[in-house]
Structures are given as structure tokens and as C-alpha cells.
Amino acid sequence: MGEIKTLRRCLWIFGVFIVLGMMGTGVTTAECKTRVVIAQGVEPTRLDPDMHRENSTLNVILHLYDALLERNQDAKIVPDLAESWRILDDRTVEFKLRRGITFSNGEPFNAQVVKYNFERVAGLLPGAKKTLNASDYQSIKEVKILDDYTVQIITKHPDPLILSYIAQKYMVPIQYTKKDNFRSLATKPVGTGPYVLKRWRKGGECVLEARKDYWKGAPKIDEIVFRPIPEDSTRIAELRVGNVDIIANLKPDNIQEVEAEKHLVVKRVPSTRVAAVWINAEMDKLKDKRVRKAINYAINVDSLVKNVMDGNAVRVSTVAPSNFVGWDPQEKFYSYDPAKAKKLLAEAGFPNGFEATILTPRGRYLNDVQACEAIAGMLTKAGIRTKVNAVEFGVFAKKTQAHEMPEFMYAAWGNAHFDVWDMIKTCVRSGAMFSWYKNEKVDEYIDKAAQTIDPEKHNRYLQLALREMWEDPPFAFLYAQRDIYGVNKRVVWEPRSDEEINLYGAYVKGK
């Protein structure tokens, strides 16, 4: 009888573990800490806030650092490390800083820190390596300290997005980064944010631990874990059994599967992320705009929206959805016309088409590989015999940041500023990091849009740039995504259009 009782007890305990696993309590540690696990398609590249260009990395960084300003859930810019700001003229913004804030290593936050940080990204800090976000801050001329908690940022010319960029400039400490010229920051971050890095194993978990002394108040979730899970089916399986709580990039095909689980919910939000096929116009065979127009006529975008995205996308005429500054109400769309595509290719000297490759990350964007396979099929029918090269995102990021790409590249550009200028200055203007294109008129309009804070003039220049881009396309224009998340119901959290997964303020039910 004793053995039977022991067996029953073991089975009962085993059953409890199974149930707890199904309900997601695998996220509560033995010390009863609350723990939320987020699965993204890729892992962060580095944790220096100025040395990345990816949302997946930003989602980790925003828990470790703070900026002078931030965008709230409604996308409105509000104070953060600055308690207030005022615009003195069209080139000067003055900030009053909060007092008594320290970095996680004990260094103080003050006006010297602000000056040091903005001088680094503006290229004004002697000996500092150029940052990957430098183009956002190239308008800064000077950072002037008035006292320990008052600072002015002065620009060379009016900058229409300066407040939006300031809201994304996360502060790093002076003494810690001076020791090795910012090198340690990539893997051992130090910020003023609500969490600190507990451990990070490349290719595995990135674990963040709450700061009980955080200046806005201790987070309600003790530990946040980011896990890279490239395979969609694996992300869903882990969500179903409770090993993860939030998964990004839920595929439309999998929505019903997730909704069928009583402990899960699907959350959707219109995204600022716009997908396109970059065309390498630096290659001889793609310099002729008739070839780039042919590529646009060869792709059936409506079919992609319906059959690949299952309706979870909205077609765009260029790269600006209707809620962006710069959207053109007189927009035109390329029709799906393979015959016209072949005719344009023949006129450009390619009656027999040519070979091409499209580079894409695997699992970074919604249905990225599936979209590329469909696009490759459409291009091949038009005579551009295209194969897909799908790689891990780290490989993709390294290649593209080194300005390496084959004939085509599929990407979806996030835009936290809701202004198309942010995208085209980085991905279209000649000489920019992610531009393989040159058009002097487009450059002129982009530059003029950058030098006025008059909203009407700024908008007008952007519309002119987009019209010129439609006539001389740097991309095959596709669609704006809708972001879809699978979430365990025990986590109280709402997604945002700018794709930030910010769990400060979120909580676990019953904890």
C-alpha cells in the first residue's frame, strides 16, 4: 500500500507540473519571482544603444536605458529623464533635467552626461567611433551646459524630427564608457533604466532583472527574458506549453491555432513597419529605371497581401502609409502587368531577362521567406530568374550594414517617428547606409524636408520626393504590415504601433 500511495503522490505531483506548464507558470521561479518570457525571431545584436538599427535589439535596450524624452502608448512625446523642455527658437531646445538619478553602476546623471551622449552620436566627441545612429543626429551643432541640470541642444539648421530623435537617444554613463571607448557597452550595458542585465548567452536567453531602486518606481515584473526562436512553429509550441508568454510575428496562418487555447489571446495592432524589395541600382543591370519599373509591374502586390499576409497588411504606393507625414493623397499604384514588365526589360536591353538573387532574413519580418518565395516566382515569370537567399538575421544585419547585397533585398522598415523622412533619408538618399540608389532630385527634396520645421513645407517636400521615387523606383513597393502577437492571458500588456515591447508598467495577474 505504501508503494501505491507513493506512486499516486508522484503522479499527482507530475500532473500538477503538467497543468502548471500548460497555464504558463513555468515563468515563476522557485523564489516566487514574477518572470515573463518574450520570444522574438532573432536575438539582439549588441546592447550599446547607439550601435544597432533593429527593433528586436531596441526591445531589450529600452528596459536598460532611459532617454530625455519618450513616446507614450499613444505615440505622444512626453518627458522622461528631462522633467521639461522648451523650444527657444527654430534651432535651440532647452531641457531641465531631473535630479537624483543614477546609473546602475552608481554614476550620476546630469548635464555633463547629456552633453557627452549627444556629442558622441553627433560625431563631436574626440576619439569616439562613428555610431550606427549617427545620421539621426547629424544636425546637432553644439550641446551647451547652463548648469548641472539645464542643457541646450543647438542644431545647424531647423530639424523637424529633433524631439523624436532625442526620445530615442538613450543615455550611457561617462566614466564606465571612457575606460574602453564604449567597447564593454555592447555586452555589459549600464543605464538608468528599470532593469539591469543579469546574463546573456549568445544564441540563448537574455535575462533582465528589475531594479528595485528605479527612479520611476520598481517594475512589477521581476525578470524579463528574451529568447530568440527563429522557427514560427517552435515559438507557437513554446507559447502553448507556457515556456514563453509573448511571441512576436505570429503568422496569419497560425492565428486560429493560438486562439483555440483558452489561456492565450491574439493581439493585433496597425504597424508603422513598411515592407519593400530594395533594388541594387548600383549594379549595371539595375541602373536603368525601366528595369526597376519592370520589377514593380511584375509583382502582384494585392495577391501577396491576400495570399501571403492573409489580409494582415495594407498596400502602399511607395513607402508611406496614410498615417505618415509625407503621405501623398494623389498617390498612384503600379498595376500588376507581367507583359508590360517584359516589354520594359526588352527596351532596356534584356529581352531574355537575367539571373538575380533576393536576400532576406529568416523569421525577422512577418512571413518574410514566404513573401520572398512568392516574389521570386513572380519575377521569374517576367524573365528575371530569381532565387531566394534566406539567412539568419545576424548574418543579414552584418551584410547590409557593410553595404553588401545582391540584386534584391527584402526588408520591412520600422518607423517610430511616423514620418517617411526618417526612412528615406536612411534608405534612399544617395550615400546613406541602406541606400543603393542615386537621384539628385530626390536628394534635393529629402534635404529640403530636413531643413524646415514648417509642417506644410516639410510635408510638401516629402510628397515631391515620393512622386519622383515612384517614377524612378529604388524599391519594388509593397505594403505596411499589421503586427500580430500571441500572448498568455496572465500577462497584462498591450502592443504598440511602433513595435516596442515595453514591459515596464505591465504586470502578471494575481502577482
Coordinates of C-alpha atoms in Angstrom, one line a residue:
M1 CA 0.0 0.0 0.0
G2 CA 2.9 2.3 0.9
E3 CA 4.3 1.9 -2.6
I4 CA 0.9 2.6 -4.2
K5 CA 0.5 5.8 -2.1
T6 CA 4.0 6.9 -3.2
L7 CA 3.1 6.2 -6.8
R8 CA -0.2 8.2 -6.5
R9 CA 1.6 11.1 -4.9
C10 CA 4.2 11.1 -7.7
L11 CA 1.5 11.0 -10.4
W12 CA -0.3 13.9 -8.6
I13 CA 2.9 16.0 -8.5
F14 CA 3.6 15.1 -12.1
G15 CA 0.0 16.2 -13.1
V16 CA 0.4 19.5 -11.2
F17 CA 3.6 20.2 -13.2
I18 CA 1.8 19.4 -16.5
V19 CA -1.1 21.7 -15.6
L20 CA 1.2 24.4 -14.4
G21 CA 3.2 24.1 -17.6
M22 CA 0.1 24.5 -19.7
M23 CA -1.0 27.5 -17.7
G24 CA 2.3 29.3 -18.1
T25 CA 3.6 29.1 -14.6
G26 CA 6.9 27.9 -15.9
V27 CA 7.6 31.6 -15.7
T28 CA 7.6 31.8 -11.9
T29 CA 10.8 30.9 -10.2
A30 CA 11.4 28.9 -7.0
E31 CA 11.8 32.3 -5.2
C32 CA 8.3 33.2 -6.4
K33 CA 9.6 36.0 -8.6
T34 CA 7.4 37.0 -11.5
R35 CA 9.1 36.2 -14.8
V36 CA 7.9 37.0 -18.3
V37 CA 9.5 35.4 -21.3
I38 CA 9.4 37.1 -24.7
A39 CA 10.2 35.2 -27.9
Q40 CA 11.4 37.1 -30.9
G41 CA 12.5 35.7 -34.2
V42 CA 16.1 37.0 -33.6
E43 CA 18.3 37.9 -30.7
P44 CA 19.8 41.4 -30.0
T45 CA 22.9 42.2 -32.0
R46 CA 24.6 44.3 -29.3
L47 CA 23.4 46.3 -26.2
D48 CA 25.2 49.6 -26.9
P49 CA 22.1 51.7 -27.6
D50 CA 23.9 53.7 -30.4
M51 CA 25.3 50.7 -32.2
H52 CA 22.3 48.9 -33.6
R53 CA 19.4 49.6 -36.1
E54 CA 17.0 46.8 -35.1
N55 CA 13.7 46.8 -33.2
S56 CA 14.5 43.3 -31.8
T57 CA 17.6 44.9 -30.1
L58 CA 15.7 48.0 -29.1
N59 CA 13.1 45.9 -27.2
V60 CA 15.9 44.8 -24.9
I61 CA 17.6 48.2 -24.7
L62 CA 14.6 50.2 -23.7
H63 CA 14.4 48.2 -20.5
L64 CA 18.0 49.0 -19.6
Y65 CA 18.3 52.7 -20.5
D66 CA 16.3 55.9 -20.4
A67 CA 16.2 59.0 -22.7
L68 CA 15.5 62.6 -22.1
L69 CA 12.0 62.2 -23.7
E70 CA 9.9 59.2 -24.6
R71 CA 6.8 58.3 -26.7
N72 CA 3.9 57.1 -24.6
Q73 CA 1.4 54.4 -25.6
D74 CA -0.5 57.0 -27.7
A75 CA 2.8 57.9 -29.6
K76 CA 2.8 61.3 -27.9
I77 CA 6.3 62.7 -26.9
V78 CA 6.5 63.2 -23.1
P79 CA 9.3 64.0 -20.6
D80 CA 11.4 61.2 -19.2
L81 CA 14.9 62.0 -17.8
A82 CA 14.1 65.6 -18.6
E83 CA 11.4 67.0 -16.5
S84 CA 10.5 69.6 -19.1
W85 CA 11.7 71.2 -22.3
R86 CA 11.1 74.4 -24.3
I87 CA 11.9 75.5 -27.9
L88 CA 13.8 78.8 -27.7
D89 CA 14.0 79.2 -31.5
D90 CA 13.9 77.1 -34.6
R91 CA 17.4 75.7 -33.8
T92 CA 17.6 75.6 -30.0
V93 CA 15.8 73.3 -27.5
E94 CA 16.4 73.7 -23.7
F95 CA 15.9 70.9 -21.2
K96 CA 15.5 70.9 -17.5
L97 CA 16.8 67.6 -16.1
R98 CA 15.6 65.5 -13.2
R99 CA 17.8 65.4 -10.1
G100 CA 19.0 62.4 -8.0
I101 CA 19.0 59.8 -10.8
T102 CA 21.9 57.4 -11.0
F103 CA 23.1 54.7 -13.4
S104 CA 23.1 51.1 -12.3
N105 CA 26.8 51.4 -11.5
G106 CA 26.3 54.4 -9.3
E107 CA 27.4 57.2 -11.7
P108 CA 25.2 60.3 -11.5
F109 CA 23.0 61.5 -14.3
N110 CA 23.4 65.3 -15.1
A111 CA 24.0 67.8 -17.8
Q112 CA 27.6 66.5 -18.4
V113 CA 26.1 63.1 -19.3
V114 CA 23.7 64.7 -21.7
K115 CA 26.5 66.7 -23.4
Y116 CA 28.7 63.6 -23.6
N117 CA 26.0 61.4 -25.1
F118 CA 24.8 63.8 -27.8
E119 CA 28.4 64.7 -28.7
R120 CA 29.1 61.1 -29.3
V121 CA 26.2 60.4 -31.7
A122 CA 26.8 63.8 -33.4
G123 CA 30.4 63.0 -34.1
L124 CA 31.7 65.7 -31.8
L125 CA 33.3 63.5 -29.2
P126 CA 37.1 63.2 -30.0
G127 CA 38.2 59.6 -30.5
A128 CA 34.7 58.1 -30.4
K129 CA 33.9 55.6 -33.2
K130 CA 31.0 56.7 -35.5
T131 CA 27.8 55.3 -34.3
L132 CA 25.2 53.4 -36.3
N133 CA 22.5 56.0 -35.5
A134 CA 24.7 59.0 -36.4
S135 CA 22.5 60.1 -39.3
D136 CA 19.7 60.8 -36.8
Y137 CA 21.9 63.4 -35.0
Q138 CA 23.9 65.0 -37.8
S139 CA 22.0 68.3 -37.4
I140 CA 23.4 68.9 -33.9
K141 CA 25.9 71.7 -33.9
E142 CA 26.5 72.2 -30.1
V143 CA 25.4 71.0 -26.7
K144 CA 25.6 73.8 -24.2
I145 CA 25.6 73.3 -20.4
L146 CA 23.9 76.1 -18.5
D147 CA 24.2 74.4 -15.1
D148 CA 24.3 70.9 -13.7
Y149 CA 20.6 70.3 -14.6
T150 CA 20.0 72.6 -17.6
V151 CA 21.2 72.0 -21.1
Q152 CA 20.6 73.3 -24.6
I153 CA 20.8 71.4 -27.8
I154 CA 21.6 73.7 -30.8
T155 CA 21.2 72.5 -34.4
K156 CA 22.9 73.7 -37.5
H157 CA 19.6 74.2 -39.2
P158 CA 15.9 73.6 -38.3
D159 CA 15.4 69.9 -37.7
P160 CA 11.8 68.7 -37.9
L161 CA 12.4 65.5 -36.1
I162 CA 14.9 66.5 -33.4
L163 CA 12.5 65.9 -30.5
S164 CA 11.6 62.5 -31.9
Y165 CA 15.2 61.5 -32.2
I166 CA 16.0 62.8 -28.7
A167 CA 13.3 60.5 -27.5
Q168 CA 15.4 57.6 -28.8
K169 CA 18.8 58.7 -27.6
Y170 CA 19.4 56.5 -24.6
M171 CA 21.8 57.8 -22.0
V172 CA 25.0 55.9 -21.1
P173 CA 27.5 56.8 -18.3
I174 CA 30.7 58.7 -18.8
Q175 CA 33.3 57.0 -16.7
Y176 CA 32.3 53.5 -17.5
T177 CA 32.4 54.0 -21.2
K178 CA 35.5 56.1 -21.2
K179 CA 37.5 53.2 -19.8
D180 CA 37.5 51.3 -23.1
N181 CA 35.9 53.7 -25.6
F182 CA 32.4 52.1 -25.3
R183 CA 33.5 48.6 -26.1
S184 CA 32.1 46.9 -23.0
L185 CA 28.7 48.5 -23.5
A186 CA 28.0 46.0 -26.3
T187 CA 27.7 43.1 -23.9
K188 CA 27.7 44.7 -20.4
P189 CA 25.2 47.5 -20.6
V190 CA 24.9 50.2 -17.9
G191 CA 21.9 52.5 -17.9
T192 CA 19.4 54.3 -15.8
G193 CA 16.5 52.1 -16.9
P194 CA 14.2 49.9 -14.9
Y195 CA 16.2 46.7 -15.5
V196 CA 19.8 45.5 -15.5
L197 CA 21.4 42.7 -17.5
K198 CA 21.6 39.6 -15.4
R199 CA 23.0 37.3 -18.0
W200 CA 23.2 36.9 -21.8
R201 CA 24.3 33.8 -23.6
K202 CA 24.7 34.5 -27.3
G203 CA 22.2 32.4 -29.2
G204 CA 20.3 31.8 -25.9
E205 CA 18.5 33.7 -23.2
C206 CA 19.0 37.4 -22.4
V207 CA 17.8 37.8 -18.8
L208 CA 17.0 41.2 -17.3
E209 CA 16.5 41.8 -13.6
A210 CA 14.3 44.5 -12.1
R211 CA 15.9 47.5 -10.3
K212 CA 14.1 47.9 -7.0
D213 CA 15.6 51.4 -6.8
Y214 CA 14.4 52.5 -10.2
W215 CA 13.6 56.3 -10.1
K216 CA 10.1 55.9 -11.5
G217 CA 9.3 53.0 -9.1
A218 CA 10.2 49.3 -9.1
P219 CA 8.9 47.3 -12.1
K220 CA 6.0 44.9 -11.3
I221 CA 7.7 42.1 -13.2
D222 CA 10.9 40.8 -11.5
E223 CA 12.6 39.2 -14.5
I224 CA 12.2 39.6 -18.2
V225 CA 13.7 37.0 -20.5
F226 CA 14.2 37.5 -24.3
R227 CA 14.6 34.3 -26.2
P228 CA 15.5 34.1 -29.9
I229 CA 13.3 31.5 -31.6
P230 CA 13.6 31.8 -35.4
E231 CA 11.1 29.0 -36.3
D232 CA 7.5 30.0 -36.1
S233 CA 6.2 26.6 -35.2
T234 CA 8.7 26.4 -32.3
R235 CA 7.6 29.8 -31.0
I236 CA 4.0 28.8 -31.0
A237 CA 4.7 25.4 -29.3
E238 CA 6.6 27.2 -26.6
L239 CA 3.8 29.6 -26.1
R240 CA 1.2 26.8 -25.9
V241 CA 3.0 24.9 -23.2
G242 CA 3.8 28.1 -21.2
N243 CA 7.5 28.3 -21.7
V244 CA 7.1 31.8 -23.2
D245 CA 4.5 34.5 -22.6
I246 CA 4.7 36.8 -25.6
I247 CA 5.6 35.9 -29.2
A248 CA 6.1 38.5 -31.9
N249 CA 5.4 38.0 -35.7
L250 CA 2.6 35.5 -35.2
K251 CA 1.8 34.3 -38.7
P252 CA -1.7 34.8 -40.0
D253 CA -1.9 31.0 -40.7
N254 CA -1.4 30.3 -37.0
I255 CA -4.0 32.8 -35.5
Q256 CA -6.7 30.2 -35.1
E257 CA -4.3 27.7 -33.6
V258 CA -3.4 30.2 -30.9
E259 CA -6.9 31.5 -30.3
A260 CA -8.1 27.9 -29.7
E261 CA -6.1 27.8 -26.5
K262 CA -8.1 29.1 -23.5
H263 CA -5.0 30.6 -21.8
L264 CA -3.9 32.5 -24.9
V265 CA -5.0 35.6 -26.8
V266 CA -4.1 37.1 -30.1
K267 CA -3.4 40.8 -30.2
R268 CA -3.1 42.9 -33.4
V269 CA -2.0 46.5 -34.0
P270 CA -1.5 48.6 -37.1
S271 CA 2.2 48.8 -37.7
T272 CA 4.5 51.5 -38.9
R273 CA 6.7 48.9 -40.5
V274 CA 6.6 49.1 -44.3
A275 CA 7.9 46.2 -46.4
A276 CA 9.7 46.7 -49.8
V277 CA 12.1 45.0 -52.1
W278 CA 15.3 47.0 -52.2
I279 CA 16.8 47.2 -55.7
N280 CA 20.6 47.4 -56.0
A281 CA 20.7 50.3 -58.5
E282 CA 24.5 50.3 -58.2
M283 CA 24.6 47.2 -60.4
D284 CA 24.9 48.0 -64.1
K285 CA 21.8 45.8 -65.0
L286 CA 19.6 47.7 -62.5
K287 CA 20.7 51.2 -63.2
D288 CA 18.1 51.7 -65.9
K289 CA 14.8 52.9 -64.4
R290 CA 12.9 50.9 -67.0
V291 CA 14.2 47.7 -65.4
R292 CA 13.2 48.9 -61.9
K293 CA 9.8 49.8 -63.2
A294 CA 9.5 46.4 -64.8
I295 CA 10.2 44.8 -61.4
N296 CA 7.3 46.8 -59.9
Y297 CA 4.9 45.7 -62.8
A298 CA 6.0 42.1 -62.4
I299 CA 4.9 41.8 -58.7
N300 CA 1.3 41.2 -57.8
V301 CA 1.1 43.0 -54.5
D302 CA -2.6 42.5 -54.0
S303 CA -2.0 38.8 -54.2
L304 CA 0.8 39.0 -51.7
V305 CA -1.5 40.9 -49.2
K306 CA -4.3 38.4 -49.7
N307 CA -2.4 35.0 -50.0
V308 CA 0.8 35.5 -48.1
M309 CA -0.2 38.1 -45.5
D310 CA -3.8 36.8 -45.2
G311 CA -5.1 40.4 -45.2
N312 CA -2.8 41.5 -42.4
A313 CA -1.2 44.2 -44.5
V314 CA -2.2 47.4 -46.4
R315 CA -0.8 48.1 -49.8
V316 CA 1.3 51.3 -50.1
S317 CA 2.0 53.2 -53.4
T318 CA 5.6 54.0 -52.3
V319 CA 6.8 53.7 -48.7
A320 CA 4.4 55.9 -46.8
P321 CA 1.1 54.6 -45.4
S322 CA -1.7 57.1 -44.9
N323 CA -0.9 57.9 -41.3
F324 CA 2.6 59.1 -42.0
V325 CA 3.8 62.6 -42.5
G326 CA 4.6 62.8 -46.2
W327 CA 1.8 60.5 -47.5
D328 CA 0.5 61.8 -50.8
P329 CA -3.3 61.8 -51.3
Q330 CA -2.7 61.8 -55.0
E331 CA -0.7 58.5 -54.9
K332 CA -0.5 56.2 -57.8
F333 CA -0.1 52.4 -57.7
Y334 CA 1.8 50.1 -60.1
S335 CA -0.6 47.7 -61.8
Y336 CA 0.2 44.0 -62.0
D337 CA 1.2 43.7 -65.6
P338 CA 3.8 41.0 -66.5
A339 CA 3.5 41.8 -70.2
K340 CA 4.5 45.4 -69.6
A341 CA 7.3 44.2 -67.4
K342 CA 8.7 42.0 -70.2
K343 CA 8.4 44.9 -72.7
L344 CA 10.3 47.3 -70.4
L345 CA 13.0 44.7 -69.8
A346 CA 13.4 44.2 -73.6
E347 CA 13.5 48.0 -74.2
A348 CA 16.3 48.2 -71.6
G349 CA 18.3 45.6 -73.4
F350 CA 17.2 42.5 -71.5
P351 CA 14.9 40.6 -73.9
N352 CA 15.9 37.3 -72.2
G353 CA 15.8 38.7 -68.7
F354 CA 18.7 38.0 -66.3
E355 CA 19.6 36.0 -63.2
A356 CA 19.0 37.5 -59.7
T357 CA 19.0 36.7 -56.0
I358 CA 16.8 38.2 -53.3
L359 CA 18.4 38.3 -49.8
T360 CA 16.0 38.1 -46.8
P361 CA 16.3 37.4 -43.1
R362 CA 14.6 34.2 -41.9
G363 CA 11.9 34.9 -39.3
R364 CA 12.6 38.6 -38.7
Y365 CA 9.6 40.0 -40.5
L366 CA 6.1 38.6 -40.9
N367 CA 6.1 35.8 -43.5
D368 CA 9.4 37.2 -44.8
V369 CA 10.6 34.0 -46.5
Q370 CA 7.2 33.1 -47.9
A371 CA 6.8 36.6 -49.3
C372 CA 10.2 36.3 -51.0
E373 CA 9.4 32.9 -52.5
A374 CA 6.2 34.3 -54.0
I375 CA 8.0 37.4 -55.3
A376 CA 10.8 35.3 -56.7
G377 CA 8.2 33.3 -58.6
M378 CA 6.5 36.4 -60.0
L379 CA 9.8 37.9 -61.1
T380 CA 10.9 34.7 -62.7
K381 CA 7.7 34.6 -64.8
A382 CA 8.5 38.0 -66.0
G383 CA 12.0 36.9 -67.1
I384 CA 14.1 37.8 -64.0
R385 CA 15.1 34.4 -62.8
T386 CA 15.3 34.9 -59.1
K387 CA 16.4 32.7 -56.3
V388 CA 15.9 33.3 -52.6
N389 CA 18.8 33.5 -50.1
A390 CA 17.3 33.3 -46.6
V391 CA 19.8 33.8 -43.8
E392 CA 19.7 34.3 -40.0
F393 CA 19.1 37.9 -39.1
G394 CA 22.6 38.4 -37.6
V395 CA 24.1 37.5 -40.9
F396 CA 21.6 39.7 -42.8
A397 CA 22.3 42.7 -40.5
K398 CA 26.1 42.3 -40.8
K399 CA 25.9 42.1 -44.6
T400 CA 23.6 45.0 -45.1
Q401 CA 25.4 47.2 -42.6
A402 CA 28.5 46.5 -44.6
H403 CA 26.6 47.6 -47.7
E404 CA 26.6 44.1 -49.2
M405 CA 23.5 43.0 -51.1
P406 CA 22.8 41.0 -54.3
E407 CA 20.3 42.3 -56.9
F408 CA 17.4 42.5 -54.3
M409 CA 16.8 42.6 -50.6
Y410 CA 13.5 42.1 -48.8
A411 CA 13.1 44.1 -45.6
A412 CA 10.4 45.9 -43.6
W413 CA 11.5 49.2 -42.2
G414 CA 10.1 50.3 -38.8
N415 CA 9.4 54.0 -38.3
A416 CA 8.9 55.1 -34.7
H417 CA 8.6 58.7 -35.9
F418 CA 5.5 58.3 -38.1
D419 CA 7.3 60.5 -40.7
V420 CA 8.5 59.0 -44.0
W421 CA 11.5 61.3 -44.0
D422 CA 13.1 59.1 -41.3
M423 CA 13.0 56.1 -43.7
I424 CA 14.0 57.8 -47.0
K425 CA 16.9 59.7 -45.5
T426 CA 18.5 56.4 -44.4
C427 CA 17.3 54.1 -47.2
V428 CA 17.0 56.3 -50.3
R429 CA 19.3 59.4 -50.1
S430 CA 22.4 58.7 -52.0
G431 CA 25.3 57.8 -49.8
A432 CA 23.1 56.7 -46.9
M433 CA 23.8 53.5 -45.0
F434 CA 21.0 51.4 -46.6
S435 CA 20.7 53.2 -50.0
W436 CA 21.8 51.6 -53.2
Y437 CA 20.3 54.4 -55.3
K438 CA 21.0 57.9 -56.6
N439 CA 18.6 60.5 -57.8
E440 CA 19.6 64.2 -57.5
K441 CA 16.0 65.4 -57.4
V442 CA 15.1 63.0 -54.6
D443 CA 18.2 64.0 -52.7
E444 CA 17.3 67.7 -53.0
Y445 CA 13.7 67.1 -51.7
I446 CA 14.9 65.0 -48.8
D447 CA 17.5 67.7 -47.9
K448 CA 14.9 70.5 -48.1
A449 CA 12.4 68.5 -46.0
A450 CA 15.2 68.1 -43.4
Q451 CA 15.8 71.8 -43.1
T452 CA 12.4 73.2 -42.2
I453 CA 10.2 72.9 -39.2
D454 CA 7.2 74.4 -41.1
P455 CA 4.9 71.3 -41.2
E456 CA 3.4 72.2 -44.6
K457 CA 6.7 72.7 -46.3
H458 CA 8.1 69.6 -44.8
N459 CA 5.2 67.6 -45.9
R460 CA 5.3 69.0 -49.4
Y461 CA 8.9 68.2 -50.0
L462 CA 8.4 64.7 -48.9
Q463 CA 5.4 64.3 -51.3
L464 CA 7.6 65.5 -54.1
A465 CA 10.4 63.1 -53.2
L466 CA 7.9 60.2 -53.2
R467 CA 6.5 61.2 -56.6
E468 CA 10.0 61.2 -58.0
M469 CA 10.7 57.8 -56.4
W470 CA 7.6 56.4 -58.0
E471 CA 8.8 57.4 -61.4
D472 CA 12.4 56.3 -60.7
P473 CA 11.9 53.5 -58.2
P474 CA 14.6 52.5 -55.7
F475 CA 12.3 49.7 -54.5
A476 CA 9.6 47.3 -55.5
F477 CA 6.8 48.9 -53.4
L478 CA 4.8 46.5 -51.3
Y479 CA 2.8 47.0 -48.1
A480 CA 2.6 48.2 -44.5
Q481 CA 2.3 45.3 -42.0
R482 CA -0.1 44.6 -39.2
D483 CA 1.7 43.4 -36.2
I484 CA 0.3 40.2 -34.6
Y485 CA 1.3 38.8 -31.2
G486 CA 0.4 35.7 -29.3
V487 CA 0.1 36.4 -25.6
N488 CA -0.5 34.4 -22.4
K489 CA -3.6 35.9 -20.7
R490 CA -1.9 36.0 -17.4
V491 CA 0.3 38.9 -18.7
V492 CA -1.4 42.3 -18.8
W493 CA 0.3 44.2 -21.6
E494 CA -0.8 46.0 -24.8
P495 CA 1.2 46.2 -28.1
R496 CA 2.1 49.5 -29.8
S497 CA 2.2 50.6 -33.4
D498 CA 5.9 51.4 -33.1
E499 CA 6.6 47.7 -32.2
E500 CA 8.2 48.4 -28.9
I501 CA 7.6 45.6 -26.5
N502 CA 8.0 47.5 -23.2
L503 CA 7.0 45.7 -20.1
Y504 CA 7.7 48.5 -17.6
G505 CA 4.1 49.1 -16.5
A506 CA 3.0 45.6 -17.5
Y507 CA 2.2 43.0 -14.8
V508 CA 1.2 39.4 -14.2
K509 CA -2.3 38.8 -13.0
G510 CA -2.6 37.8 -9.3
K511 CA 1.0 38.9 -8.6

